[in-house]
PDB file of C-alpha atoms in Angstrom:
ATOM      1  CA  MET A 588     -18.282  11.684   2.179  1.00  0.00           C
ATOM      2  CA  LYS A 589     -14.845  10.137   2.534  1.00  0.00           C
ATOM      3  CA  HIS A 590     -11.918  12.523   2.604  1.00  0.00           C
ATOM      4  CA  LEU A 591      -9.412  12.185  -0.229  1.00  0.00           C
ATOM      5  CA  LEU A 592      -6.465  11.893   2.170  1.00  0.00           C
ATOM      6  CA  LEU A 593      -7.960   9.743   4.929  1.00  0.00           C
ATOM      7  CA  PRO A 594      -7.878   5.929   4.866  1.00  0.00           C
ATOM      8  CA  ASP A 595     -10.733   3.577   5.600  1.00  0.00           C
ATOM      9  CA  TYR A 596      -8.562   1.463   7.886  1.00  0.00           C
ATOM     10  CA  ASP A 597      -5.134   1.648   9.469  1.00  0.00           C
ATOM     11  CA  PHE A 598      -2.796  -0.859  11.041  1.00  0.00           C
ATOM     12  CA  ASP A 599       0.541  -0.606  12.823  1.00  0.00           C
ATOM     13  CA  THR A 600       2.113  -2.760  10.092  1.00  0.00           C
ATOM     14  CA  TYR A 601       1.121  -4.619   6.942  1.00  0.00           C
ATOM     15  CA  GLU A 602       0.775  -7.774   9.074  1.00  0.00           C
ATOM     16  CA  GLY A 603      -2.516  -6.404  10.413  1.00  0.00           C
ATOM     17  CA  VAL A 604      -3.996  -6.997   6.974  1.00  0.00           C
ATOM     18  CA  THR A 605      -4.867 -10.621   7.581  1.00  0.00           C
ATOM     19  CA  PRO A 606      -7.006 -12.993   5.535  1.00  0.00           C
ATOM     20  CA  ASP A 607      -9.652 -12.792   8.284  1.00  0.00           C
ATOM     21  CA  PHE A 608      -9.681  -8.991   8.117  1.00  0.00           C
ATOM     22  CA  LEU A 609      -9.958  -9.012   4.332  1.00  0.00           C
ATOM     23  CA  LYS A 610     -12.748 -11.587   4.387  1.00  0.00           C
ATOM     24  CA  SER A 611     -14.588  -9.566   7.059  1.00  0.00           C
ATOM     25  CA  ILE A 612     -14.757  -6.592   4.687  1.00  0.00           C
ATOM     26  CA  GLY A 613     -15.476  -8.714   1.611  1.00  0.00           C
ATOM     27  CA  LYS A 614     -12.151  -8.217  -0.163  1.00  0.00           C
ATOM     28  CA  THR A 615     -10.207 -10.786  -2.160  1.00  0.00           C
ATOM     29  CA  CYS A 616      -7.196  -8.874  -3.439  1.00  0.00           C
ATOM     30  CA  VAL A 617      -4.507  -6.519  -2.177  1.00  0.00           C
ATOM     31  CA  LEU A 618      -2.749  -3.879  -4.240  1.00  0.00           C
ATOM     32  CA  CYS A 619       0.365  -3.385  -2.158  1.00  0.00           C
ATOM     33  CA  ASP A 620       3.053  -0.741  -2.065  1.00  0.00           C
ATOM     34  CA  ILE A 621       6.602  -1.955  -1.300  1.00  0.00           C
ATOM     35  CA  ASP A 622       8.875   0.772   0.028  1.00  0.00           C
ATOM     36  CA  ASN A 623       8.201   1.742   3.641  1.00  0.00           C
ATOM     37  CA  THR A 624       5.031  -0.356   3.602  1.00  0.00           C
ATOM     38  CA  LEU A 625       6.533  -3.859   3.515  1.00  0.00           C
ATOM     39  CA  VAL A 626      10.203  -3.050   4.091  1.00  0.00           C
ATOM     40  CA  PRO A 627      12.297   0.102   4.529  1.00  0.00           C
ATOM     41  CA  TYR A 628      13.075   1.735   1.196  1.00  0.00           C
ATOM     42  CA  ASP A 629      16.732   0.703   1.420  1.00  0.00           C
ATOM     43  CA  VAL A 630      16.058  -3.016   1.985  1.00  0.00           C
ATOM     44  CA  PRO A 631      16.328  -4.753  -1.396  1.00  0.00           C
ATOM     45  CA  ASP A 632      14.669  -8.085  -0.569  1.00  0.00           C
ATOM     46  CA  PRO A 633      11.499  -9.202   1.188  1.00  0.00           C
ATOM     47  CA  THR A 634      11.992 -10.214   4.815  1.00  0.00           C
ATOM     48  CA  GLU A 635      10.917 -13.602   6.097  1.00  0.00           C
ATOM     49  CA  SER A 636       7.850 -11.970   7.707  1.00  0.00           C
ATOM     50  CA  VAL A 637       6.860 -10.461   4.327  1.00  0.00           C
ATOM     51  CA  ARG A 638       7.232 -13.868   2.685  1.00  0.00           C
ATOM     52  CA  LEU A 639       5.094 -15.522   5.375  1.00  0.00           C
ATOM     53  CA  TRP A 640       2.448 -12.782   5.092  1.00  0.00           C
ATOM     54  CA  VAL A 641       2.235 -13.191   1.311  1.00  0.00           C
ATOM     55  CA  LYS A 642       2.042 -16.973   1.685  1.00  0.00           C
ATOM     56  CA  SER A 643      -0.750 -16.646   4.269  1.00  0.00           C
ATOM     57  CA  LEU A 644      -2.776 -14.413   1.966  1.00  0.00           C
ATOM     58  CA  GLN A 645      -2.299 -16.749  -0.982  1.00  0.00           C
ATOM     59  CA  GLU A 646      -3.176 -19.860   1.035  1.00  0.00           C
ATOM     60  CA  ASN A 647      -6.440 -18.165   1.938  1.00  0.00           C
ATOM     61  CA  GLY A 648      -7.354 -17.310  -1.637  1.00  0.00           C
ATOM     62  CA  ILE A 649      -6.321 -13.654  -1.445  1.00  0.00           C
ATOM     63  CA  LYS A 650      -4.573 -12.317  -4.548  1.00  0.00           C
ATOM     64  CA  ILE A 651      -1.788  -9.782  -4.164  1.00  0.00           C
ATOM     65  CA  ILE A 652      -0.028  -7.511  -6.625  1.00  0.00           C
ATOM     66  CA  LEU A 653       2.889  -5.204  -5.904  1.00  0.00           C
ATOM     67  CA  VAL A 654       2.160  -1.648  -7.024  1.00  0.00           C
ATOM     68  CA  SER A 655       5.156   0.660  -6.863  1.00  0.00           C
ATOM     69  CA  ASN A 656       6.181   3.990  -8.307  1.00  0.00           C
ATOM     70  CA  ASN A 657       9.763   2.769  -8.128  1.00  0.00           C
ATOM     71  CA  GLU A 658      12.011   1.672 -10.996  1.00  0.00           C
ATOM     72  CA  LYS A 659      11.682  -1.703 -12.727  1.00  0.00           C
ATOM     73  CA  GLU A 660      14.979  -3.024 -11.321  1.00  0.00           C
ATOM     74  CA  ARG A 661      13.943  -2.309  -7.707  1.00  0.00           C
ATOM     75  CA  VAL A 662      10.536  -3.939  -8.057  1.00  0.00           C
ATOM     76  CA  GLU A 663      11.811  -6.977  -9.996  1.00  0.00           C
ATOM     77  CA  LYS A 664      14.608  -7.635  -7.482  1.00  0.00           C
ATOM     78  CA  PHE A 665      12.239  -7.364  -4.523  1.00  0.00           C
ATOM     79  CA  ASN A 666       9.654  -9.575  -6.217  1.00  0.00           C
ATOM     80  CA  GLU A 667      12.079 -12.280  -7.357  1.00  0.00           C
ATOM     81  CA  PRO A 668      11.542 -14.590  -4.342  1.00  0.00           C
ATOM     82  CA  LEU A 669       7.810 -13.781  -4.157  1.00  0.00           C
ATOM     83  CA  GLY A 670       6.794 -14.346  -7.775  1.00  0.00           C
ATOM     84  CA  LEU A 671       3.877 -11.937  -7.609  1.00  0.00           C
ATOM     85  CA  PRO A 672       2.379  -9.887 -10.413  1.00  0.00           C
ATOM     86  CA  TYR A 673       3.632  -6.316 -10.181  1.00  0.00           C
ATOM     87  CA  LEU A 674       3.524  -2.817 -11.588  1.00  0.00           C
ATOM     88  CA  TYR A 675       6.589  -0.574 -11.505  1.00  0.00           C
ATOM     89  CA  LYS A 676       6.473   3.165 -12.216  1.00  0.00           C
ATOM     90  CA  SER A 677       2.773   2.561 -11.617  1.00  0.00           C
ATOM     91  CA  GLY A 678       1.659   6.168 -11.807  1.00  0.00           C
ATOM     92  CA  LYS A 679       0.061   6.333  -8.350  1.00  0.00           C
ATOM     93  CA  PRO A 680      -2.219   8.203  -7.638  1.00  0.00           C
ATOM     94  CA  SER A 681      -3.800   7.594 -11.034  1.00  0.00           C
ATOM     95  CA  ARG A 682      -7.056   5.660 -11.492  1.00  0.00           C
ATOM     96  CA  LYS A 683      -5.305   3.769 -14.277  1.00  0.00           C
ATOM     97  CA  THR A 684      -3.069   2.141 -11.653  1.00  0.00           C
ATOM     98  CA  VAL A 685      -5.989   0.330 -10.028  1.00  0.00           C
ATOM     99  CA  LYS A 686      -7.509  -0.545 -13.378  1.00  0.00           C
ATOM    100  CA  ARG A 687      -4.250  -2.113 -14.621  1.00  0.00           C
ATOM    101  CA  ALA A 688      -3.597  -3.917 -11.328  1.00  0.00           C
ATOM    102  CA  THR A 689      -7.064  -5.436 -11.029  1.00  0.00           C
ATOM    103  CA  GLU A 690      -7.015  -6.470 -14.698  1.00  0.00           C
ATOM    104  CA  LEU A 691      -3.694  -8.260 -14.132  1.00  0.00           C
ATOM    105  CA  LEU A 692      -5.268 -10.091 -11.193  1.00  0.00           C
ATOM    106  CA  GLY A 693      -8.486 -10.828 -13.079  1.00  0.00           C
ATOM    107  CA  GLU A 694     -10.425  -9.120 -10.291  1.00  0.00           C
ATOM    108  CA  ASP A 695     -13.150  -6.524 -10.046  1.00  0.00           C
ATOM    109  CA  LYS A 696     -11.932  -3.345  -8.346  1.00  0.00           C
ATOM    110  CA  ASN A 697     -14.723  -3.690  -5.781  1.00  0.00           C
ATOM    111  CA  ASN A 698     -12.842  -6.706  -4.380  1.00  0.00           C
ATOM    112  CA  ALA A 699      -9.621  -4.724  -3.878  1.00  0.00           C
ATOM    113  CA  ILE A 700      -7.858  -2.744  -1.212  1.00  0.00           C
ATOM    114  CA  MET A 701      -4.858  -0.464  -1.668  1.00  0.00           C
ATOM    115  CA  LEU A 702      -2.286  -0.946   1.109  1.00  0.00           C
ATOM    116  CA  GLY A 703       0.420   1.653   1.571  1.00  0.00           C
ATOM    117  CA  ASP A 704       2.191   4.151   3.772  1.00  0.00           C
ATOM    118  CA  GLN A 705       1.663   7.355   1.786  1.00  0.00           C
ATOM    119  CA  LEU A 706      -1.501   9.427   1.921  1.00  0.00           C
ATOM    120  CA  LEU A 707      -0.538  11.399  -1.191  1.00  0.00           C
ATOM    121  CA  THR A 708      -0.030   8.338  -3.364  1.00  0.00           C
ATOM    122  CA  ASP A 709      -1.502   5.161  -1.889  1.00  0.00           C
ATOM    123  CA  VAL A 710      -4.581   6.543  -0.133  1.00  0.00           C
ATOM    124  CA  ILE A 711      -5.403   8.960  -2.942  1.00  0.00           C
ATOM    125  CA  THR A 712      -5.028   6.106  -5.461  1.00  0.00           C
ATOM    126  CA  ALA A 713      -7.684   4.188  -3.548  1.00  0.00           C
ATOM    127  CA  ARG A 714      -9.955   7.216  -3.172  1.00  0.00           C
ATOM    128  CA  VAL A 715      -9.924   8.317  -6.815  1.00  0.00           C
ATOM    129  CA  SER A 716     -10.485   4.704  -7.886  1.00  0.00           C
ATOM    130  CA  GLY A 717     -13.318   3.973  -5.467  1.00  0.00           C
ATOM    131  CA  ILE A 718     -11.564   1.169  -3.593  1.00  0.00           C
ATOM    132  CA  THR A 719     -10.803   0.629   0.088  1.00  0.00           C
ATOM    133  CA  ALA A 720      -7.760   2.489   1.442  1.00  0.00           C
ATOM    134  CA  VAL A 721      -5.629   0.795   4.111  1.00  0.00           C
ATOM    135  CA  TRP A 722      -2.804   2.838   5.576  1.00  0.00           C
ATOM    136  CA  VAL A 723       0.231   1.851   7.641  1.00  0.00           C
ATOM    137  CA  PRO A 724       2.782   4.268   9.105  1.00  0.00           C
ATOM    138  CA  THR A 725       6.002   4.738   7.174  1.00  0.00           C
ATOM    139  CA  ILE A 726       8.622   2.236   8.346  1.00  0.00           C
ATOM    140  CA  LYS A 727      11.641   4.492   7.774  1.00  0.00           C
ATOM    141  CA  LYS A 728      11.525   8.160   6.966  1.00  0.00           C
ATOM    142  CA  VAL A 729      13.175   9.202   3.717  1.00  0.00           C
ATOM    143  CA  GLU A 730      15.234  12.331   4.305  1.00  0.00           C
ATOM    144  CA  THR A 731      15.104  13.924   0.864  1.00  0.00           C
ATOM    145  CA  PRO A 732      13.551  17.370   0.379  1.00  0.00           C
ATOM    146  CA  PHE A 733      10.704  15.870  -1.676  1.00  0.00           C
ATOM    147  CA  PHE A 734       9.745  13.319   0.989  1.00  0.00           C
ATOM    148  CA  ARG A 735      10.099  15.867   3.810  1.00  0.00           C
ATOM    149  CA  PHE A 736       7.684  18.087   1.854  1.00  0.00           C
ATOM    150  CA  LYS A 737       5.208  15.203   1.382  1.00  0.00           C
ATOM    151  CA  SER A 738       5.492  14.311   5.050  1.00  0.00           C
ATOM    152  CA  ALA A 739       4.773  17.896   6.082  1.00  0.00           C
ATOM    153  CA  ILE A 740       1.610  17.895   3.953  1.00  0.00           C
ATOM    154  CA  GLU A 741       0.450  14.527   5.306  1.00  0.00           C
ATOM    155  CA  LYS A 742       1.149  15.209   8.990  1.00  0.00           C
ATOM    156  CA  PRO A 743      -1.976  17.284   9.776  1.00  0.00           C
ATOM    157  CA  PHE A 744      -4.203  14.762   7.979  1.00  0.00           C
ATOM    158  CA  ILE A 745      -2.726  11.873   9.949  1.00  0.00           C
ATOM    159  CA  LYS A 746      -3.257  13.833  13.167  1.00  0.00           C
ATOM    160  CA  HIS A 747      -6.868  14.573  12.146  1.00  0.00           C
ATOM    161  CA  TYR A 748      -7.445  10.916  11.242  1.00  0.00           C
ATOM    162  CA  TYR A 749      -6.302   9.649  14.646  1.00  0.00           C
ATOM    163  CA  LYS A 750      -8.248  12.351  16.458  1.00  0.00           C
ATOM    164  CA  LYS A 751     -11.405  11.441  14.524  1.00  0.00           C
ATOM    165  CA  LYS A 752     -10.775   7.725  15.052  1.00  0.00           C
ATOM    166  CA  SER A 753     -10.471   8.098  18.831  1.00  0.00           C
ATOM    167  CA  LYS A 754     -13.981   9.592  19.125  1.00  0.00           C
TER     168      LYS A 754
END
């Protein structure tokens, strides 16, 4: 049985999630976190590499939706140059998040992956929804008490994941 806090796949960055990778695992859509997955939390706009990655996915028939627990203004500003469907204050790790996102894309959840940097939100969202979990390390640590607490909880699971993966 899959562990609630362990991903199915991991990459050094979001750029590892290529159209070829997605096709190899039979997936056609990406539910994607923004902050510390695509850009550091304090970067308001998508970088050129994010734009090229999104374009590459789209050119290969892969649908993408931004799924963030952040405020509407943050998500709208980031998405402005991308023009993607999105969910703000998405409620991760709720099952409803995946249901709403896949409905917006017109996709079956079995075609989806959840891509993010947080085990306690992104990976759990995938697990409770029965979709593939893809994890990337946090780009920039957030130094608030809440995020330090989350990081402390996630750390042993990340260590266990890499130990298990290396066997």
